[in-house]
């Protein structure tokens, strides 16, 4: 069950009211996590060990679910300010609920992946639908996004559904299993142990020419620590060689 520090943040935000029951399910974990110890990184590629030893306090309960509060800019035609809360349950699902501004009017809604299904649902001023998307392509893309959210749930790097392979002294690749499909996520780790960037081939249609596998990457800077974990303080992400489409600060994390 969520620990006491999470009590005020586990309720779904208004922009995700339609999937409040899914939010509650993702926020609920009946397992009792082990506590992190240095010997747990034995045998992992050196960059992964360096990252985990920096990102998880010895003795911290290895929680793999988190609620993240963030704000920044998202490119929808032009760059637009947004505020968001996201719940992530590693390898199970996520809901990203946000409000962005189009002049005086808000666009609010959510992206979701849970129970093997993806969805995007956004409205202008609560009334006018601007994006409603479901189906196999949306689900496959959302599953890839969930795999990449490993950077916000570092304890998940130790789960049985994540297998690591060394790339070089600063990089390693995680084979992340999500609902029976493997997603290969490469992390790049600074000498300090913080994450520099991640990348993967993710299903999507970034250039509006049809769905396929495209390089997706995120550049990370800084570190935000809470509940015994450190995650990137700032992230900028995008597809391939296209301009980044999201740039945000992580303002708060509550591990469940």
XYZ file of N, CA and C in Angstrom:
768
model
N 0.841 -1.196 0.000
C 0.000 0.000 0.000
C 0.880 1.251 0.000
N 0.375 2.402 -0.534
C 1.174 3.620 -0.517
C 1.541 4.003 0.909
N 2.766 4.519 1.103
C 3.171 4.924 2.441
C 2.585 6.287 2.766
N 2.698 6.716 4.021
C 1.956 7.878 4.509
C 2.270 9.149 3.754
N 3.537 9.319 3.300
C 3.916 10.566 2.618
C 3.156 10.758 1.319
N 2.579 9.685 0.775
C 1.907 9.767 -0.517
C 0.431 10.100 -0.391
N -0.123 10.145 0.836
C -1.564 10.209 1.004
C -2.214 11.381 0.277
N -1.549 12.544 0.254
C -2.148 13.729 -0.338
C -2.003 13.767 -1.850
N -1.283 12.854 -2.450
C -1.005 12.953 -3.879
C -1.513 11.772 -4.686
N -2.081 10.757 -4.038
C -2.431 9.561 -4.791
C -3.738 9.684 -5.560
N -4.574 10.665 -5.231
C -5.823 10.835 -5.967
C -5.540 11.331 -7.381
N -6.341 10.853 -8.334
C -6.170 11.272 -9.732
C -6.482 12.756 -9.888
N -5.702 13.495 -10.686
C -6.029 14.897 -10.958
C -7.284 14.998 -11.831
N -7.873 16.175 -11.849
C -9.118 16.362 -12.586
C -9.029 16.018 -14.058
N -7.878 16.273 -14.685
C -7.744 16.009 -16.112
C -7.716 14.518 -16.430
N -7.573 13.689 -15.376
C -7.604 12.229 -15.564
C -8.809 11.613 -14.869
N -9.851 12.413 -14.659
C -11.022 11.918 -13.940
C -11.633 10.693 -14.620
N -11.608 10.676 -15.931
C -12.198 9.565 -16.685
C -11.531 8.220 -16.355
N -10.257 8.259 -15.979
C -9.521 7.024 -15.690
C -9.058 7.010 -14.230
N -9.865 7.598 -13.358
C -9.494 7.676 -11.944
C -9.338 6.285 -11.337
N -10.153 5.324 -11.794
C -10.030 3.975 -11.233
C -8.712 3.332 -11.634
N -8.232 3.617 -12.848
C -6.935 3.098 -13.291
C -5.815 3.746 -12.482
N -5.931 5.048 -12.259
C -4.936 5.760 -11.434
C -4.831 5.106 -10.062
N -5.981 4.850 -9.440
C -5.998 4.234 -8.118
C -5.350 2.857 -8.143
N -5.633 2.087 -9.181
C -5.041 0.756 -9.297
C -3.521 0.839 -9.423
N -3.038 1.767 -10.253
C -1.597 1.905 -10.427
C -0.916 2.400 -9.151
N -1.658 3.138 -8.332
C -1.108 3.673 -7.083
C -1.118 2.653 -5.956
N -1.695 1.483 -6.198
C -1.832 0.469 -5.165
C -0.878 -0.683 -5.429
N -0.072 -0.985 -4.436
C 0.876 -2.093 -4.548
C 0.816 -2.893 -3.249
N 0.433 -4.139 -3.355
C 0.282 -4.968 -2.163
C 1.554 -5.731 -1.809
N 2.614 -5.570 -2.605
C 3.861 -6.280 -2.326
C 4.672 -5.529 -1.276
N 5.567 -6.229 -0.635
C 6.493 -5.628 0.328
C 7.876 -5.599 -0.309
N 8.370 -4.415 -0.685
C 9.648 -4.362 -1.402
C 10.832 -4.655 -0.494
N 11.862 -5.233 -1.088
C 13.122 -5.425 -0.364
C 13.807 -4.077 -0.182
N 14.779 -4.026 0.716
C 15.584 -2.828 0.916
C 16.859 -2.926 0.083
N 17.274 -1.797 -0.465
C 18.438 -1.778 -1.357
C 19.730 -1.993 -0.575
N 20.588 -2.836 -1.138
C 21.923 -3.052 -0.580
C 22.933 -3.069 -1.714
N 24.177 -2.761 -1.393
C 25.219 -2.628 -2.406
C 25.417 -3.919 -3.190
N 25.250 -5.058 -2.535
C 25.491 -6.326 -3.234
C 24.489 -6.583 -4.347
N 23.363 -5.843 -4.379
C 22.358 -6.052 -5.414
C 22.833 -5.642 -6.800
N 23.878 -4.806 -6.882
C 24.372 -4.382 -8.192
C 25.502 -5.278 -8.675
N 25.884 -6.265 -7.873
C 26.946 -7.182 -8.276
C 26.546 -7.914 -9.549
N 27.446 -7.910 -10.525
C 27.180 -8.580 -11.788
C 26.514 -7.719 -12.838
N 26.033 -6.533 -12.467
C 25.448 -5.619 -13.447
C 26.552 -4.880 -14.197
N 26.299 -4.450 -15.448
C 27.288 -3.617 -16.139
C 27.667 -2.406 -15.297
N 28.919 -2.009 -15.373
C 29.431 -0.954 -14.499
C 28.622 0.343 -14.576
N 28.196 0.801 -15.764
C 27.399 2.037 -15.785
C 26.082 1.906 -15.026
N 25.461 0.723 -15.080
C 24.205 0.506 -14.365
C 24.456 0.526 -12.862
N 25.505 -0.169 -12.432
C 25.851 -0.165 -11.006
C 26.132 1.259 -10.531
N 26.862 2.023 -11.343
C 27.195 3.405 -10.975
C 25.931 4.242 -10.833
N 25.007 4.073 -11.765
C 23.736 4.808 -11.725
C 22.918 4.429 -10.486
N 22.771 3.140 -10.219
C 21.927 2.709 -9.111
C 22.534 3.077 -7.761
N 23.846 2.976 -7.634
C 24.476 3.348 -6.371
C 24.349 4.841 -6.103
N 24.256 5.646 -7.169
C 24.029 7.083 -7.016
C 22.543 7.376 -6.763
N 21.658 6.617 -7.418
C 20.243 6.976 -7.464
C 19.392 6.357 -6.374
N 19.903 5.345 -5.660
C 19.130 4.689 -4.607
C 19.955 4.672 -3.326
N 19.377 5.182 -2.252
C 20.060 5.155 -0.955
C 20.108 3.729 -0.419
N 21.229 3.352 0.133
C 21.323 2.043 0.795
C 20.270 1.987 1.904
N 19.506 0.908 1.911
C 18.444 0.742 2.898
C 17.088 1.224 2.437
N 17.009 1.946 1.282
C 15.722 2.422 0.771
C 14.888 1.238 0.285
N 13.591 1.261 0.584
C 12.685 0.239 0.071
C 12.594 0.384 -1.442
N 12.715 -0.723 -2.156
C 12.798 -0.689 -3.623
C 11.417 -0.552 -4.250
N 10.828 0.612 -4.058
C 9.517 0.903 -4.642
C 9.662 1.186 -6.137
N 8.771 0.624 -6.921
C 8.851 0.782 -8.376
C 7.655 1.537 -8.946
N 6.924 2.238 -8.076
C 5.839 3.105 -8.519
C 6.086 4.503 -7.972
N 5.710 5.499 -8.754
C 5.998 6.875 -8.361
C 4.949 7.810 -8.939
N 4.652 8.884 -8.216
C 3.864 9.992 -8.756
C 4.805 11.175 -8.921
N 4.827 11.718 -10.126
C 5.754 12.785 -10.490
C 4.961 14.052 -10.809
N 5.343 15.155 -10.196
C 4.795 16.467 -10.548
C 5.830 17.185 -11.399
N 5.392 17.733 -12.524
C 6.331 18.360 -13.459
C 5.702 19.584 -14.112
N 6.550 20.438 -14.665
C 6.074 21.583 -15.448
C 7.134 21.930 -16.475
N 6.686 22.535 -17.566
C 7.628 22.896 -18.620
C 6.908 23.360 -19.851
N 7.450 22.965 -21.009
C 6.869 23.352 -22.290
C 6.719 22.121 -23.181
N 5.642 22.119 -23.954
C 5.397 21.063 -24.924
C 5.112 21.723 -26.269
N 5.635 21.135 -27.325
C 5.497 21.742 -28.650
C 4.277 21.149 -29.345
N 3.222 21.950 -29.413
C 2.002 21.596 -30.147
C 1.772 22.732 -31.137
N 2.401 22.607 -32.309
C 2.470 23.738 -33.229
C 3.555 24.679 -32.755
N 3.281 25.391 -31.676
C 4.272 26.247 -31.014
C 4.543 25.671 -29.625
N 5.572 26.212 -28.969
C 5.847 25.791 -27.600
C 4.793 26.370 -26.670
N 4.245 25.509 -25.807
C 3.178 25.932 -24.903
C 3.490 25.435 -23.486
N 3.238 26.301 -22.519
C 3.487 25.937 -21.131
C 2.506 24.855 -20.684
N 2.987 23.951 -19.832
C 2.095 22.933 -19.286
C 2.475 22.626 -17.846
N 1.521 22.050 -17.136
C 1.731 21.466 -15.818
C 1.146 20.069 -15.846
N 1.778 19.121 -15.168
C 1.324 17.735 -15.259
C 1.634 16.973 -13.988
N 0.854 15.930 -13.772
C 1.178 14.893 -12.800
C 1.124 13.563 -13.526
N 2.073 12.708 -13.212
C 2.129 11.398 -13.847
C 2.303 10.327 -12.782
N 1.514 9.267 -12.914
C 1.748 8.095 -12.101
C 2.369 7.029 -12.981
N 3.412 6.392 -12.478
C 4.108 5.329 -13.195
C 4.206 4.128 -12.270
N 3.718 3.001 -12.719
C 3.945 1.726 -12.054
C 4.791 0.911 -13.028
N 6.053 0.740 -12.708
C 7.021 0.178 -13.662
C 6.505 -1.114 -14.274
N 6.545 -1.179 -15.604
C 6.156 -2.334 -16.409
C 4.672 -2.666 -16.308
N 3.891 -1.914 -15.511
C 2.442 -2.127 -15.427
C 1.674 -1.076 -16.199
N 2.038 0.198 -16.017
C 1.298 1.229 -16.715
C 1.649 2.617 -16.219
N 1.064 3.617 -16.885
C 1.228 5.013 -16.477
C 0.007 5.806 -16.910
N -0.203 6.930 -16.259
C -1.130 7.968 -16.722
C -0.398 9.292 -16.595
N -0.312 10.019 -17.705
C 0.254 11.366 -17.716
C -0.908 12.330 -17.909
N -1.240 13.082 -16.869
C -2.383 13.996 -16.890
C -1.863 15.424 -16.857
N -2.286 16.243 -17.816
C -1.670 17.566 -17.963
C -2.696 18.616 -18.361
N -2.295 19.865 -18.157
C -3.034 21.028 -18.642
C -2.041 21.927 -19.365
N -2.335 22.239 -20.643
C -1.513 23.161 -21.436
C -2.369 24.351 -21.834
N -1.719 25.443 -22.189
C -2.447 26.669 -22.522
C -2.373 26.966 -24.010
N -3.550 27.186 -24.623
C -3.660 27.691 -25.982
C -4.282 29.082 -25.878
N -3.442 30.100 -25.673
C -3.976 31.422 -25.401
C -4.730 31.400 -24.086
N -5.964 31.923 -24.068
C -6.716 31.960 -22.807
C -7.359 30.624 -22.448
N -7.359 29.663 -23.371
C -8.082 28.413 -23.147
C -7.132 27.275 -22.763
N -7.529 26.467 -21.807
C -6.703 25.315 -21.456
C -7.042 24.107 -22.326
N -6.015 23.330 -22.649
C -6.223 21.993 -23.189
C -5.826 21.027 -22.082
N -6.741 20.147 -21.715
C -6.460 19.237 -20.613
C -6.838 17.818 -21.003
N -6.150 16.866 -20.413
C -6.448 15.476 -20.711
C -5.338 14.572 -20.233
N -5.212 13.411 -20.896
C -4.251 12.421 -20.417
C -3.783 11.514 -21.546
N -2.576 10.970 -21.367
C -2.067 9.820 -22.105
C -2.007 8.669 -21.112
N -2.312 7.456 -21.573
C -2.389 6.322 -20.645
C -1.887 5.050 -21.307
N -1.282 4.177 -20.473
C -1.052 2.784 -20.839
C -1.334 1.932 -19.614
N -2.234 0.972 -19.761
C -2.539 0.042 -18.667
C -3.250 -1.167 -19.246
N -3.013 -2.331 -18.623
C -3.656 -3.577 -19.059
C -3.462 -3.829 -20.553
N -2.268 -3.466 -21.059
C -1.937 -3.734 -22.447
C -2.551 -2.791 -23.462
N -3.179 -1.714 -22.997
C -3.903 -0.805 -23.896
C -3.447 0.636 -23.693
N -3.274 1.363 -24.803
C -2.902 2.769 -24.747
C -4.055 3.656 -25.172
N -4.010 4.901 -24.721
C -5.081 5.851 -25.025
C -4.554 7.264 -24.879
N -5.053 8.173 -25.746
C -4.832 9.610 -25.596
C -6.192 10.284 -25.698
N -6.476 11.182 -24.773
C -7.784 11.850 -24.772
C -7.606 13.276 -24.251
N -7.811 14.275 -25.125
C -7.572 15.671 -24.796
C -8.730 16.540 -25.280
N -9.066 17.553 -24.471
C -10.167 18.458 -24.801
C -9.738 19.912 -24.630
N -10.297 20.775 -25.454
C -10.087 22.212 -25.359
C -11.190 22.796 -24.496
N -10.788 23.449 -23.402
C -11.771 24.068 -22.523
C -12.785 23.094 -21.964
N -12.428 21.855 -21.750
C -13.261 20.794 -21.173
C -14.343 20.288 -22.125
N -14.623 20.997 -23.221
C -15.792 20.666 -24.037
C -15.453 20.111 -25.413
N -14.437 20.648 -26.075
C -14.184 20.329 -27.477
C -13.077 19.289 -27.579
N -13.385 18.087 -28.079
C -12.334 17.073 -28.238
C -11.302 17.530 -29.265
N -10.019 17.422 -28.906
C -8.958 17.760 -29.852
C -8.115 16.536 -30.207
N -8.002 15.578 -29.300
C -7.318 14.313 -29.588
C -8.063 13.198 -28.874
N -8.464 12.182 -29.629
C -9.001 10.944 -29.057
C -8.387 9.814 -29.860
N -7.519 9.031 -29.224
C -6.789 8.008 -29.972
C -6.648 6.747 -29.132
N -6.969 5.617 -29.756
C -6.767 4.303 -29.161
C -6.314 3.366 -30.280
N -6.206 2.088 -29.992
C -5.867 1.118 -31.032
C -4.467 0.558 -30.876
N -4.134 -0.376 -31.768
C -2.876 -1.112 -31.655
C -1.653 -0.209 -31.749
N -1.663 0.755 -32.688
C -0.488 1.616 -32.848
C -0.270 2.487 -31.619
N -1.352 3.044 -31.089
C -1.247 3.878 -29.887
C -0.756 3.040 -28.710
N -1.274 1.830 -28.590
C -0.873 0.958 -27.478
C 0.597 0.579 -27.576
N 1.053 0.265 -28.790
C 2.447 -0.142 -28.963
C 3.390 1.022 -28.658
N 3.024 2.217 -29.086
C 3.850 3.390 -28.792
C 3.871 3.682 -27.296
N 2.710 3.568 -26.644
C 2.628 3.844 -25.217
C 3.431 2.830 -24.405
N 3.458 1.577 -24.861
C 4.264 0.566 -24.167
C 5.745 0.925 -24.228
N 6.199 1.441 -25.366
C 7.582 1.895 -25.477
C 7.877 3.050 -24.547
N 6.913 3.956 -24.418
C 7.100 5.065 -23.481
C 7.219 4.533 -22.061
N 6.376 3.571 -21.685
C 6.458 3.009 -20.343
C 7.837 2.404 -20.087
N 8.376 1.693 -21.080
C 9.717 1.114 -20.918
C 10.748 2.207 -20.661
N 10.626 3.341 -21.346
C 11.606 4.417 -21.192
C 11.478 5.133 -19.852
N 10.313 5.015 -19.187
C 10.115 5.668 -17.892
C 10.946 5.013 -16.796
N 11.721 4.010 -17.166
C 12.674 3.403 -16.237
C 13.515 4.467 -15.532
N 13.793 5.578 -16.212
C 14.647 6.614 -15.625
C 14.011 7.261 -14.405
N 12.668 7.169 -14.271
C 11.983 7.763 -13.122
C 11.652 6.743 -12.043
N 11.945 5.477 -12.303
C 11.732 4.420 -11.303
C 12.995 3.562 -11.241
N 14.091 4.092 -10.700
C 15.370 3.374 -10.773
C 15.342 1.991 -10.138
N 14.507 1.757 -9.115
C 14.460 0.433 -8.500
C 14.000 -0.630 -9.486
N 13.231 -0.226 -10.505
C 12.752 -1.185 -11.505
C 13.897 -1.780 -12.313
N 15.056 -1.117 -12.312
C 16.220 -1.645 -13.032
C 16.690 -2.966 -12.450
N 16.248 -3.279 -11.226
C 16.645 -4.512 -10.562
C 15.582 -5.603 -10.657
N 14.477 -5.325 -11.355
C 13.383 -6.297 -11.404
C 13.695 -7.429 -12.376
N 13.069 -8.598 -12.199
C 13.335 -9.743 -13.082
C 12.965 -9.498 -14.541
N 12.081 -8.542 -14.811
C 11.677 -8.257 -16.184
C 12.582 -7.296 -16.911
N 13.745 -6.973 -16.322
C 14.713 -6.067 -16.948
C 16.065 -6.765 -16.965
N 16.610 -6.970 -18.168
C 17.903 -7.647 -18.323
C 18.896 -6.697 -18.983
N 20.101 -6.599 -18.389
C 21.086 -5.601 -18.799
C 22.227 -6.217 -19.603
N 22.698 -5.431 -20.593
C 23.869 -5.789 -21.386
C 24.785 -4.577 -21.455
N 26.081 -4.788 -21.220
C 27.038 -3.686 -21.311
C 27.182 -3.225 -22.754
N 27.319 -1.905 -22.950
C 27.619 -1.331 -24.264
C 29.052 -0.813 -24.263
N 29.369 0.049 -23.320
C 30.736 0.533 -23.128
C 30.850 1.022 -21.693
N 31.912 1.738 -21.375
C 32.149 2.140 -20.001
C 31.132 3.100 -19.432
N 30.360 3.765 -20.300
C 29.374 4.734 -19.829
C 27.953 4.407 -20.260
N 27.748 3.283 -20.935
C 26.435 2.969 -21.486
C 26.093 1.500 -21.278
N 24.796 1.228 -21.180
C 24.310 -0.144 -21.082
C 22.905 -0.188 -21.660
N 22.493 -1.363 -22.111
C 21.175 -1.521 -22.698
C 20.323 -2.427 -21.831
N 19.109 -1.973 -21.533
C 18.138 -2.749 -20.769
C 17.113 -3.338 -21.715
N 16.927 -4.643 -21.654
C 15.815 -5.296 -22.341
C 14.652 -5.298 -21.360
N 13.678 -4.412 -21.597
C 12.575 -4.200 -20.667
C 11.336 -4.899 -21.210
N 10.812 -5.847 -20.460
C 9.622 -6.577 -20.885
C 8.367 -5.848 -20.423
N 7.482 -5.526 -21.374
C 6.190 -4.914 -21.070
C 5.111 -5.741 -21.756
N 4.306 -6.410 -20.986
C 3.203 -7.215 -21.520
C 3.643 -8.135 -22.651
N 4.757 -8.809 -22.439
C 5.214 -9.827 -23.372
C 6.084 -9.334 -24.507
N 6.292 -8.023 -24.608
C 7.127 -7.455 -25.670
C 8.377 -6.839 -25.045
N 9.531 -7.081 -25.678
C 10.795 -6.537 -25.195
C 11.091 -5.209 -25.870
N 11.459 -4.215 -25.066
C 11.874 -2.898 -25.557
C 13.313 -2.683 -25.105
N 14.211 -2.391 -26.039
C 15.625 -2.188 -25.732
C 15.885 -0.709 -25.467
N 16.205 -0.403 -24.223
C 16.422 0.976 -23.779
C 17.889 1.139 -23.395
N 18.583 2.051 -24.064
C 19.996 2.295 -23.766
C 20.121 3.523 -22.878
N 20.847 3.373 -21.772
C 21.107 4.504 -20.883
C 22.571 4.917 -20.998
N 22.822 6.215 -20.848
C 24.169 6.778 -20.830
C 24.353 7.456 -19.479
N 25.399 7.077 -18.763
C 25.576 7.468 -17.370
C 26.822 8.327 -17.221
N 26.686 9.436 -16.514
C 27.823 10.320 -16.263
C 28.775 9.671 -15.253
N 29.993 10.211 -15.176
C 30.972 9.689 -14.216
C 30.461 9.790 -12.792
N 29.608 10.779 -12.516
C 29.049 10.972 -11.177
C 27.991 9.945 -10.823
N 27.457 9.238 -11.839
C 26.385 8.282 -11.629
C 25.017 8.796 -12.017
N 24.897 10.088 -12.329
C 23.610 10.602 -12.809
C 23.420 10.208 -14.270
N 22.164 10.182 -14.712
C 21.869 9.854 -16.097
C 22.142 11.042 -17.004
N 22.830 10.767 -18.120
C 23.020 11.787 -19.147
C 21.892 11.745 -20.170
N 21.508 10.528 -20.596
C 20.483 10.406 -21.631
C 20.019 8.966 -21.732
N 18.903 8.785 -22.435
C 18.414 7.461 -22.793
C 17.982 7.490 -24.243
N 17.908 6.311 -24.861
C 17.357 6.224 -26.209
C 16.827 4.826 -26.453
N 15.879 4.744 -27.364
C 15.316 3.462 -27.773
C 14.648 3.623 -29.125
N 14.422 2.494 -29.793
C 13.568 2.481 -30.964
C 12.138 2.289 -30.475
N 11.303 3.286 -30.742
C 9.935 3.290 -30.228
C 8.948 3.404 -31.373
N 7.860 2.672 -31.290
C 6.814 2.712 -32.306
C 6.124 4.071 -32.273
N 5.985 4.692 -33.429
C 5.323 5.987 -33.465
C 5.205 6.510 -34.877
N 4.637 7.696 -35.008
C 4.446 8.357 -36.304
C 4.822 9.828 -36.172
N 6.071 10.121 -35.815
C 6.446 11.505 -35.521
C 6.424 12.428 -36.730
N 6.636 11.874 -37.940
C 6.656 12.727 -39.133
C 5.381 12.621 -39.948
N 4.352 11.985 -39.369
C 3.042 11.887 -40.005
C 3.080 11.183 -41.360
N 3.936 10.179 -41.465
C 4.014 9.412 -42.705
C 3.619 7.955 -42.500
N 3.157 7.622 -41.302
C 2.787 6.251 -40.997
C 3.606 5.714 -39.841
N 3.018 4.816 -39.098
C 3.678 4.275 -37.914
C 4.821 3.342 -38.286
N 5.844 3.386 -37.455
C 7.005 2.509 -37.590
C 7.907 2.723 -36.397
N 9.044 2.045 -36.413
C 10.017 2.217 -35.338
C 10.891 3.433 -35.624
N 10.975 4.323 -34.664
C 11.768 5.548 -34.789
C 12.607 5.721 -33.522
N 13.775 6.327 -33.704
C 14.611 6.616 -32.549
C 13.932 7.662 -31.675
N 13.836 7.358 -30.388
C 13.295 8.285 -29.399
C 14.361 8.470 -28.332
N 14.615 9.704 -27.929
C 15.683 9.934 -26.956
C 15.306 11.060 -26.008
N 15.970 11.049 -24.856
C 15.781 12.093 -23.857
C 17.129 12.445 -23.262
N 17.379 13.734 -23.109
C 18.603 14.236 -22.467
C 18.227 14.690 -21.060
N 18.992 14.237 -20.078
C 18.684 14.492 -18.671
C 19.795 15.325 -18.030
N 19.406 16.236 -17.145
C 20.381 17.029 -16.394
C 19.907 17.177 -14.959
N 20.867 17.346 -14.060
C 20.548 17.592 -12.663
C 19.987 16.360 -11.968
N 19.606 16.550 -10.721
C 19.084 15.451 -9.920
C 18.122 15.992 -8.876
N 16.996 15.314 -8.719
C 16.026 15.614 -7.677
C 15.931 14.383 -6.785
N 16.076 14.565 -5.465
C 16.074 13.421 -4.545
C 14.895 13.506 -3.585
N 14.261 12.347 -3.367
C 13.233 12.209 -2.335
C 12.995 10.734 -2.091
N 12.534 10.401 -0.913
C 12.174 9.021 -0.552
C 13.315 8.038 -0.782
N 14.551 8.524 -0.756
C 15.686 7.640 -0.948
C 16.082 7.407 -2.390
N 15.497 8.159 -3.323
C 15.782 7.990 -4.740
C 16.185 9.322 -5.375
N 17.037 9.236 -6.406
C 17.380 10.390 -7.219
C 16.947 10.165 -8.656
N 16.290 11.170 -9.239
C 15.841 11.096 -10.631
C 16.260 12.376 -11.344
N 16.260 12.391 -12.684
C 16.648 13.613 -13.390
C 15.780 14.809 -13.002
N 16.425 15.939 -12.793
C 15.700 17.160 -12.446
C 15.140 17.859 -13.682
N 15.773 17.634 -14.818
C 15.334 18.284 -16.057
C 15.470 17.298 -17.205
N 14.463 17.263 -18.076
C 14.458 16.333 -19.197
C 13.965 17.038 -20.450
N 14.629 16.743 -21.561
C 14.219 17.256 -22.869
C 14.198 16.068 -23.820
N 13.057 15.815 -24.474
C 12.896 14.582 -25.238
C 12.291 14.849 -26.602
N 12.582 13.924 -27.546
C 12.027 14.052 -28.883
C 12.329 12.830 -29.725
N 11.839 12.856 -30.948
C 11.976 11.750 -31.884
C 13.126 11.997 -32.848
N 13.958 11.005 -33.053
C 14.967 11.021 -34.104
C 15.750 12.306 -34.156
N 15.899 12.827 -35.378
C 16.618 14.080 -35.566
C 15.672 15.274 -35.576
N 14.383 15.023 -35.282
C 13.426 16.113 -35.234
C 13.653 16.941 -33.971
N 13.141 18.153 -33.982
C 13.253 19.009 -32.811
C 12.547 18.367 -31.623
N 13.088 18.531 -30.435
C 12.444 18.022 -29.230
C 11.023 18.558 -29.134
N 10.133 17.760 -28.537
C 8.749 18.216 -28.415
C 8.316 18.431 -26.970
N 9.167 18.070 -26.001
C 8.814 18.311 -24.610
C 10.078 18.634 -23.823
N 9.951 19.589 -22.902
C 11.072 20.072 -22.101
C 10.493 20.413 -20.738
N 10.935 19.687 -19.680
C 10.261 19.889 -18.405
C 11.203 19.716 -17.216
N 10.787 20.330 -16.103
C 11.434 20.163 -14.817
C 10.611 19.197 -13.971
N 11.301 18.286 -13.308
C 10.659 17.414 -12.328
C 10.638 18.152 -11.002
N 9.450 18.447 -10.515
C 9.318 19.297 -9.324
C 9.164 18.499 -8.036
N 8.554 17.330 -8.128
C 8.330 16.532 -6.922
C 8.152 15.076 -7.323
N 8.659 14.162 -6.516
C 8.406 12.746 -6.704
C 7.958 12.152 -5.371
N 6.955 11.281 -5.440
C 6.510 10.529 -4.259
C 6.501 9.058 -4.668
N 7.362 8.280 -4.055
C 7.453 6.855 -4.370
C 6.457 6.089 -3.485
N 5.769 5.160 -4.118
C 4.625 4.504 -3.473
C 4.966 3.114 -2.946
